Amino acid sequence: MPQKASPAALNVLLAGFEPFDQDAMNPSWEVARALDGWQHAGATVRAVQLPCVFGDAIASLDQALQQWRPTLVVCLGLAGGRAELTPERVAINVDDARIPDNAGRQPVDTAVEQGGPVAYFSTLPIKAMVRAMRAADVPAAVSNTAGTFVCNHIFYALMHRLAQAGGGVRGGFIHVPALPALAASRPGMPSMALETQVKGIQLAIQTALEVREDVRETGGQLH
Ligand code: PCA
């Protein structure tokens, strides 16, 4: 029997991806897994691993949303090449894959959701999250693009579902850097230790649970 959400429980769904592009590990799943069961402000984190496959990732997310009925949803993914934890501002209705996904699918210039709006903004307090992470010495920045691969795909699908459900559930996406082990074999690639990533995502979730209205300040974004 799968574990089920009890009616009174507050759950935070934290999704990470399986490895892709021939990598042995995906830090996004390692972080999610490390925080599974962590509790804050009466809410419990529930980690789920998503396949790095267009379409199938959405089916797994739907299943997890059904199972846990979360009040907050944070999806994580790897952005190799970035040095900071980057809460994403916007999901766009575009699939445009540079490489094939784990099932060999490579959509080019198609919609995530036929007839859906062009884009959705994250409903997480992205700048307050960046501020909290930086205050704890965790490199972080707002990103204005989640790309057009499976991460943007799941981010868009998530926001579309939350908007359609209309229940006030908030959600968004955070890209994480490579782990040092991966960067060691790719000279020049920035990385961040797993424990720093975990600490940052913990602070991001904490902030999202506590802050409803985002702060308005500059300086928190990638350029
Ligand atoms: N990163 C990819 C997909 C899965 C992941 O972890 C992306 O940024 O689209």
mmCIF file of C-alpha atoms and ligand atoms in Angstrom:
data_model
loop_
_atom_site.group_PDB
_atom_site.id
_atom_site.type_symbol
_atom_site.label_atom_id
_atom_site.label_comp_id
_atom_site.label_asym_id
_atom_site.label_seq_id
_atom_site.Cartn_x
_atom_site.Cartn_y
_atom_site.Cartn_z
ATOM 1 C CA MET A 1 0.000 0.000 0.000
ATOM 2 C CA PRO A 2 1.446 3.436 -0.874
ATOM 3 C CA GLN A 3 1.642 5.913 1.989
ATOM 4 C CA LYS A 4 -1.230 8.369 1.871
ATOM 5 C CA ALA A 5 -1.783 11.925 3.028
ATOM 6 C CA SER A 6 -3.957 12.117 6.125
ATOM 7 C CA PRO A 7 -6.536 14.931 5.901
ATOM 8 C CA ALA A 8 -4.902 17.087 8.612
ATOM 9 C CA ALA A 9 -1.320 16.685 7.373
ATOM 10 C CA LEU A 10 0.431 19.553 5.637
ATOM 11 C CA ASN A 11 2.735 18.261 2.961
ATOM 12 C CA VAL A 12 5.413 19.935 0.898
ATOM 13 C CA LEU A 13 6.067 18.019 -2.299
ATOM 14 C CA LEU A 14 9.746 18.199 -3.248
ATOM 15 C CA ALA A 15 10.546 16.721 -6.661
ATOM 16 C CA GLY A 16 13.956 15.888 -8.093
ATOM 17 C CA PHE A 17 14.976 14.325 -11.383
ATOM 18 C CA GLU A 18 16.688 11.061 -12.209
ATOM 19 C CA PRO A 19 20.134 11.384 -13.877
ATOM 20 C CA PHE A 20 20.199 12.337 -17.569
ATOM 21 C CA ASP A 21 22.688 13.018 -20.352
ATOM 22 C CA GLN A 22 24.866 10.081 -19.221
ATOM 23 C CA ASP A 23 25.486 11.481 -15.726
ATOM 24 C CA ALA A 24 25.688 8.959 -12.864
ATOM 25 C CA MET A 25 23.842 11.211 -10.412
ATOM 26 C CA ASN A 26 21.441 14.100 -10.421
ATOM 27 C CA PRO A 27 21.961 16.481 -7.477
ATOM 28 C CA SER A 28 18.313 17.534 -7.670
ATOM 29 C CA TRP A 29 17.247 14.052 -6.580
ATOM 30 C CA GLU A 30 20.055 13.765 -4.008
ATOM 31 C CA VAL A 31 18.834 17.004 -2.382
ATOM 32 C CA ALA A 32 15.160 15.968 -2.472
ATOM 33 C CA ARG A 33 15.997 12.572 -1.035
ATOM 34 C CA ALA A 34 18.066 14.106 1.768
ATOM 35 C CA LEU A 35 15.109 16.277 2.811
ATOM 36 C CA ASP A 36 12.431 13.561 2.633
ATOM 37 C CA GLY A 37 10.554 13.577 5.958
ATOM 38 C CA TRP A 38 12.043 16.914 7.130
ATOM 39 C CA GLN A 39 9.459 18.940 9.050
ATOM 40 C CA HIS A 40 9.037 22.675 9.398
ATOM 41 C CA ALA A 41 6.126 24.795 10.652
ATOM 42 C CA GLY A 42 3.872 21.736 10.852
ATOM 43 C CA ALA A 43 4.604 20.662 7.276
ATOM 44 C CA THR A 44 6.415 17.519 6.159
ATOM 45 C CA VAL A 45 8.552 17.247 3.040
ATOM 46 C CA ARG A 46 7.663 14.382 0.706
ATOM 47 C CA ALA A 47 10.310 13.642 -1.910
ATOM 48 C CA VAL A 48 9.472 12.233 -5.310
ATOM 49 C CA GLN A 49 11.808 11.298 -8.151
ATOM 50 C CA LEU A 50 10.695 12.237 -11.654
ATOM 51 C CA PRO A 51 11.849 10.545 -14.861
ATOM 52 C CA CYS A 52 13.751 12.848 -17.197
ATOM 53 C CA VAL A 53 11.273 12.122 -19.967
ATOM 54 C CA PHE A 54 8.840 14.527 -21.640
ATOM 55 C CA GLY A 55 5.276 13.546 -20.708
ATOM 56 C CA ASP A 56 6.230 10.765 -18.273
ATOM 57 C CA ALA A 57 7.602 13.346 -15.833
ATOM 58 C CA ILE A 58 4.177 15.017 -15.779
ATOM 59 C CA ALA A 59 2.433 11.656 -15.185
ATOM 60 C CA SER A 60 4.700 11.016 -12.165
ATOM 61 C CA LEU A 61 4.088 14.519 -10.845
ATOM 62 C CA ASP A 62 0.303 14.047 -11.210
ATOM 63 C CA GLN A 63 0.527 10.825 -9.251
ATOM 64 C CA ALA A 64 2.505 12.497 -6.458
ATOM 65 C CA LEU A 65 0.068 15.446 -6.326
ATOM 66 C CA GLN A 66 -2.776 12.944 -5.963
ATOM 67 C CA GLN A 67 -0.993 10.969 -3.293
ATOM 68 C CA TRP A 68 0.200 13.825 -1.085
ATOM 69 C CA ARG A 69 -2.232 16.692 -1.750
ATOM 70 C CA PRO A 70 0.534 19.184 -0.903
ATOM 71 C CA THR A 71 0.094 22.806 0.190
ATOM 72 C CA LEU A 72 3.402 23.719 -1.435
ATOM 73 C CA VAL A 73 5.255 22.180 -4.379
ATOM 74 C CA VAL A 74 8.929 22.753 -5.147
ATOM 75 C CA CYS A 75 10.501 21.044 -8.155
ATOM 76 C CA LEU A 76 14.280 20.827 -8.450
ATOM 77 C CA GLY A 77 16.496 20.168 -11.462
ATOM 78 C CA LEU A 78 20.168 20.330 -12.408
ATOM 79 C CA ALA A 79 21.469 23.306 -14.355
ATOM 80 C CA GLY A 80 25.069 22.293 -15.138
ATOM 81 C CA GLY A 81 27.100 25.467 -15.598
ATOM 82 C CA ARG A 82 25.376 27.507 -12.907
ATOM 83 C CA ALA A 83 27.211 28.262 -9.684
ATOM 84 C CA GLU A 84 24.169 29.275 -7.595
ATOM 85 C CA LEU A 85 20.870 27.846 -6.442
ATOM 86 C CA THR A 86 18.474 29.583 -8.805
ATOM 87 C CA PRO A 87 14.745 29.934 -8.101
ATOM 88 C CA GLU A 88 13.113 30.306 -11.504
ATOM 89 C CA ARG A 89 10.810 33.249 -12.166
ATOM 90 C CA VAL A 90 8.869 31.975 -15.190
ATOM 91 C CA ALA A 91 7.776 28.779 -16.967
ATOM 92 C CA ILE A 92 7.037 29.015 -20.710
ATOM 93 C CA ASN A 93 4.712 26.903 -22.859
ATOM 94 C CA VAL A 94 7.528 25.536 -25.020
ATOM 95 C CA ASP A 95 9.278 22.181 -25.379
ATOM 96 C CA ASP A 96 12.462 22.571 -27.428
ATOM 97 C CA ALA A 97 15.006 19.893 -26.543
ATOM 98 C CA ARG A 98 18.704 20.383 -27.292
ATOM 99 C CA ILE A 99 19.380 16.695 -26.526
ATOM 100 C CA PRO A 100 17.120 13.617 -26.417
ATOM 101 C CA ASP A 101 15.519 12.848 -23.042
ATOM 102 C CA ASN A 102 15.986 9.489 -21.282
ATOM 103 C CA ALA A 103 13.445 7.843 -23.601
ATOM 104 C CA GLY A 104 15.011 9.299 -26.743
ATOM 105 C CA ARG A 105 12.285 11.909 -27.181
ATOM 106 C CA GLN A 106 13.378 15.265 -28.541
ATOM 107 C CA PRO A 107 10.440 17.600 -29.126
ATOM 108 C CA VAL A 108 11.232 20.759 -31.067
ATOM 109 C CA ASP A 109 9.082 23.880 -30.771
ATOM 110 C CA THR A 110 5.970 22.185 -29.427
ATOM 111 C CA ALA A 111 3.662 23.273 -26.605
ATOM 112 C CA VAL A 112 3.798 21.769 -23.112
ATOM 113 C CA GLU A 113 0.002 22.213 -22.950
ATOM 114 C CA GLN A 114 -1.855 22.769 -26.219
ATOM 115 C CA GLY A 115 -3.855 25.999 -25.898
ATOM 116 C CA GLY A 116 -2.319 26.886 -22.526
ATOM 117 C CA PRO A 117 -1.178 30.418 -21.733
ATOM 118 C CA VAL A 118 2.231 31.494 -23.024
ATOM 119 C CA ALA A 119 3.758 31.472 -19.544
ATOM 120 C CA TYR A 120 3.220 31.236 -15.815
ATOM 121 C CA PHE A 121 5.109 33.000 -13.053
ATOM 122 C CA SER A 122 6.356 31.021 -10.066
ATOM 123 C CA THR A 123 4.115 31.558 -7.053
ATOM 124 C CA LEU A 124 7.037 31.083 -4.657
ATOM 125 C CA PRO A 125 8.589 34.155 -2.969
ATOM 126 C CA ILE A 126 11.696 33.838 -5.155
ATOM 127 C CA LYS A 127 13.502 36.974 -3.988
ATOM 128 C CA ALA A 128 12.843 36.323 -0.303
ATOM 129 C CA MET A 129 14.221 32.820 -0.853
ATOM 130 C CA VAL A 130 17.362 34.191 -2.497
ATOM 131 C CA ARG A 131 17.798 36.684 0.334
ATOM 132 C CA ALA A 132 17.468 33.956 2.987
ATOM 133 C CA MET A 133 19.953 31.686 1.230
ATOM 134 C CA ARG A 134 22.513 34.454 0.737
ATOM 135 C CA ALA A 135 22.169 35.514 4.374
ATOM 136 C CA ALA A 136 23.213 31.970 5.302
ATOM 137 C CA ASP A 137 26.217 32.111 2.925
ATOM 138 C CA VAL A 138 24.600 29.924 0.274
ATOM 139 C CA PRO A 139 25.155 31.300 -3.260
ATOM 140 C CA ALA A 140 21.749 32.005 -4.814
ATOM 141 C CA ALA A 141 20.190 34.137 -7.552
ATOM 142 C CA VAL A 142 16.869 34.557 -9.323
ATOM 143 C CA SER A 143 16.889 33.068 -12.830
ATOM 144 C CA ASN A 144 14.671 34.374 -15.598
ATOM 145 C CA THR A 145 14.774 31.222 -17.706
ATOM 146 C CA ALA A 146 14.344 27.560 -16.839
ATOM 147 C CA GLY A 147 15.338 26.643 -20.411
ATOM 148 C CA THR A 148 13.132 24.594 -22.755
ATOM 149 C CA PHE A 149 14.027 21.037 -21.729
ATOM 150 C CA VAL A 150 12.315 18.728 -19.205
ATOM 151 C CA CYS A 151 12.747 21.138 -16.261
ATOM 152 C CA ASN A 152 10.768 23.951 -17.879
ATOM 153 C CA HIS A 153 8.304 21.280 -19.092
ATOM 154 C CA ILE A 154 7.550 20.082 -15.536
ATOM 155 C CA PHE A 155 7.567 23.643 -14.150
ATOM 156 C CA TYR A 156 4.989 24.739 -16.731
ATOM 157 C CA ALA A 157 2.837 21.620 -16.231
ATOM 158 C CA LEU A 158 2.920 22.142 -12.462
ATOM 159 C CA MET A 159 1.887 25.794 -12.659
ATOM 160 C CA HIS A 160 -0.847 24.953 -15.186
ATOM 161 C CA ARG A 161 -2.286 22.333 -12.840
ATOM 162 C CA LEU A 162 -2.123 24.567 -9.777
ATOM 163 C CA ALA A 163 -3.748 27.444 -11.672
ATOM 164 C CA GLN A 164 -6.534 25.215 -12.970
ATOM 165 C CA ALA A 165 -7.179 23.645 -9.569
ATOM 166 C CA GLY A 166 -7.592 27.147 -8.111
ATOM 167 C CA GLY A 167 -6.976 25.932 -4.559
ATOM 168 C CA GLY A 168 -4.272 28.434 -3.660
ATOM 169 C CA VAL A 169 -1.523 25.808 -3.626
ATOM 170 C CA ARG A 170 1.773 27.547 -4.376
ATOM 171 C CA GLY A 171 4.574 26.106 -6.435
ATOM 172 C CA GLY A 172 7.689 26.709 -8.436
ATOM 173 C CA PHE A 173 11.036 25.459 -9.594
ATOM 174 C CA ILE A 174 14.640 25.802 -8.406
ATOM 175 C CA HIS A 175 17.659 24.836 -10.509
ATOM 176 C CA VAL A 176 20.682 23.517 -8.605
ATOM 177 C CA PRO A 177 24.376 23.422 -9.628
ATOM 178 C CA ALA A 178 26.400 20.286 -10.380
ATOM 179 C CA LEU A 179 27.979 18.341 -7.533
ATOM 180 C CA PRO A 180 31.784 18.516 -7.176
ATOM 181 C CA ALA A 181 32.087 14.875 -8.332
ATOM 182 C CA LEU A 182 30.559 15.753 -11.699
ATOM 183 C CA ALA A 183 32.495 18.986 -12.038
ATOM 184 C CA ALA A 184 35.752 17.122 -11.365
ATOM 185 C CA SER A 185 35.426 15.409 -14.731
ATOM 186 C CA ARG A 186 34.372 18.589 -16.559
ATOM 187 C CA PRO A 187 37.048 21.249 -16.164
ATOM 188 C CA GLY A 188 35.589 24.714 -15.762
ATOM 189 C CA MET A 189 32.161 23.548 -14.607
ATOM 190 C CA PRO A 190 31.026 25.280 -11.405
ATOM 191 C CA SER A 191 29.739 23.108 -8.570
ATOM 192 C CA MET A 192 28.300 23.214 -5.071
ATOM 193 C CA ALA A 193 28.653 20.644 -2.276
ATOM 194 C CA LEU A 194 25.578 18.545 -1.550
ATOM 195 C CA GLU A 195 25.354 19.757 2.053
ATOM 196 C CA THR A 196 25.318 23.394 0.895
ATOM 197 C CA GLN A 197 22.616 22.595 -1.653
ATOM 198 C CA VAL A 198 20.536 20.825 1.005
ATOM 199 C CA LYS A 199 20.928 23.754 3.415
ATOM 200 C CA GLY A 200 19.879 26.210 0.689
ATOM 201 C CA ILE A 201 16.801 24.255 -0.354
ATOM 202 C CA GLN A 202 15.831 23.828 3.290
ATOM 203 C CA LEU A 203 15.983 27.631 3.680
ATOM 204 C CA ALA A 204 14.032 28.094 0.456
ATOM 205 C CA ILE A 205 11.229 25.818 1.664
ATOM 206 C CA GLN A 206 11.248 27.435 5.100
ATOM 207 C CA THR A 207 10.926 30.862 3.468
ATOM 208 C CA ALA A 208 8.158 29.707 1.142
ATOM 209 C CA LEU A 209 6.204 28.365 4.119
ATOM 210 C CA GLU A 210 6.625 31.590 6.083
ATOM 211 C CA VAL A 211 6.521 34.359 3.455
ATOM 212 C CA ARG A 212 3.348 34.954 1.428
ATOM 213 C CA GLU A 213 4.273 38.298 -0.112
ATOM 214 C CA ASP A 214 7.630 38.373 -1.877
ATOM 215 C CA VAL A 215 10.142 41.099 -1.095
ATOM 216 C CA ARG A 216 10.761 43.649 -3.829
ATOM 217 C CA GLU A 217 14.455 44.304 -4.217
ATOM 218 C CA THR A 218 17.085 44.218 -6.895
ATOM 219 C CA GLY A 219 20.405 42.445 -6.963
ATOM 220 C CA GLY A 220 19.092 38.936 -6.582
ATOM 221 C CA GLN A 221 19.051 37.963 -10.255
ATOM 222 C CA LEU A 222 21.447 36.270 -12.679
ATOM 223 C CA HIS A 223 22.621 38.564 -15.433
HETATM 224 N N1 PCA B 1 17.775 19.191 -15.516
HETATM 225 C C1 PCA B 1 17.222 19.255 -16.848
HETATM 226 C C2 PCA B 1 16.162 18.182 -16.889
HETATM 227 C C3 PCA B 1 16.378 17.334 -15.688
HETATM 228 C C4 PCA B 1 17.335 18.091 -14.862
HETATM 229 O O1 PCA B 1 17.706 17.768 -13.733
HETATM 230 C C5 PCA B 1 16.732 20.646 -17.236
HETATM 231 O O2 PCA B 1 17.263 21.646 -16.723
HETATM 232 O O3 PCA B 1 15.827 20.766 -18.063
#
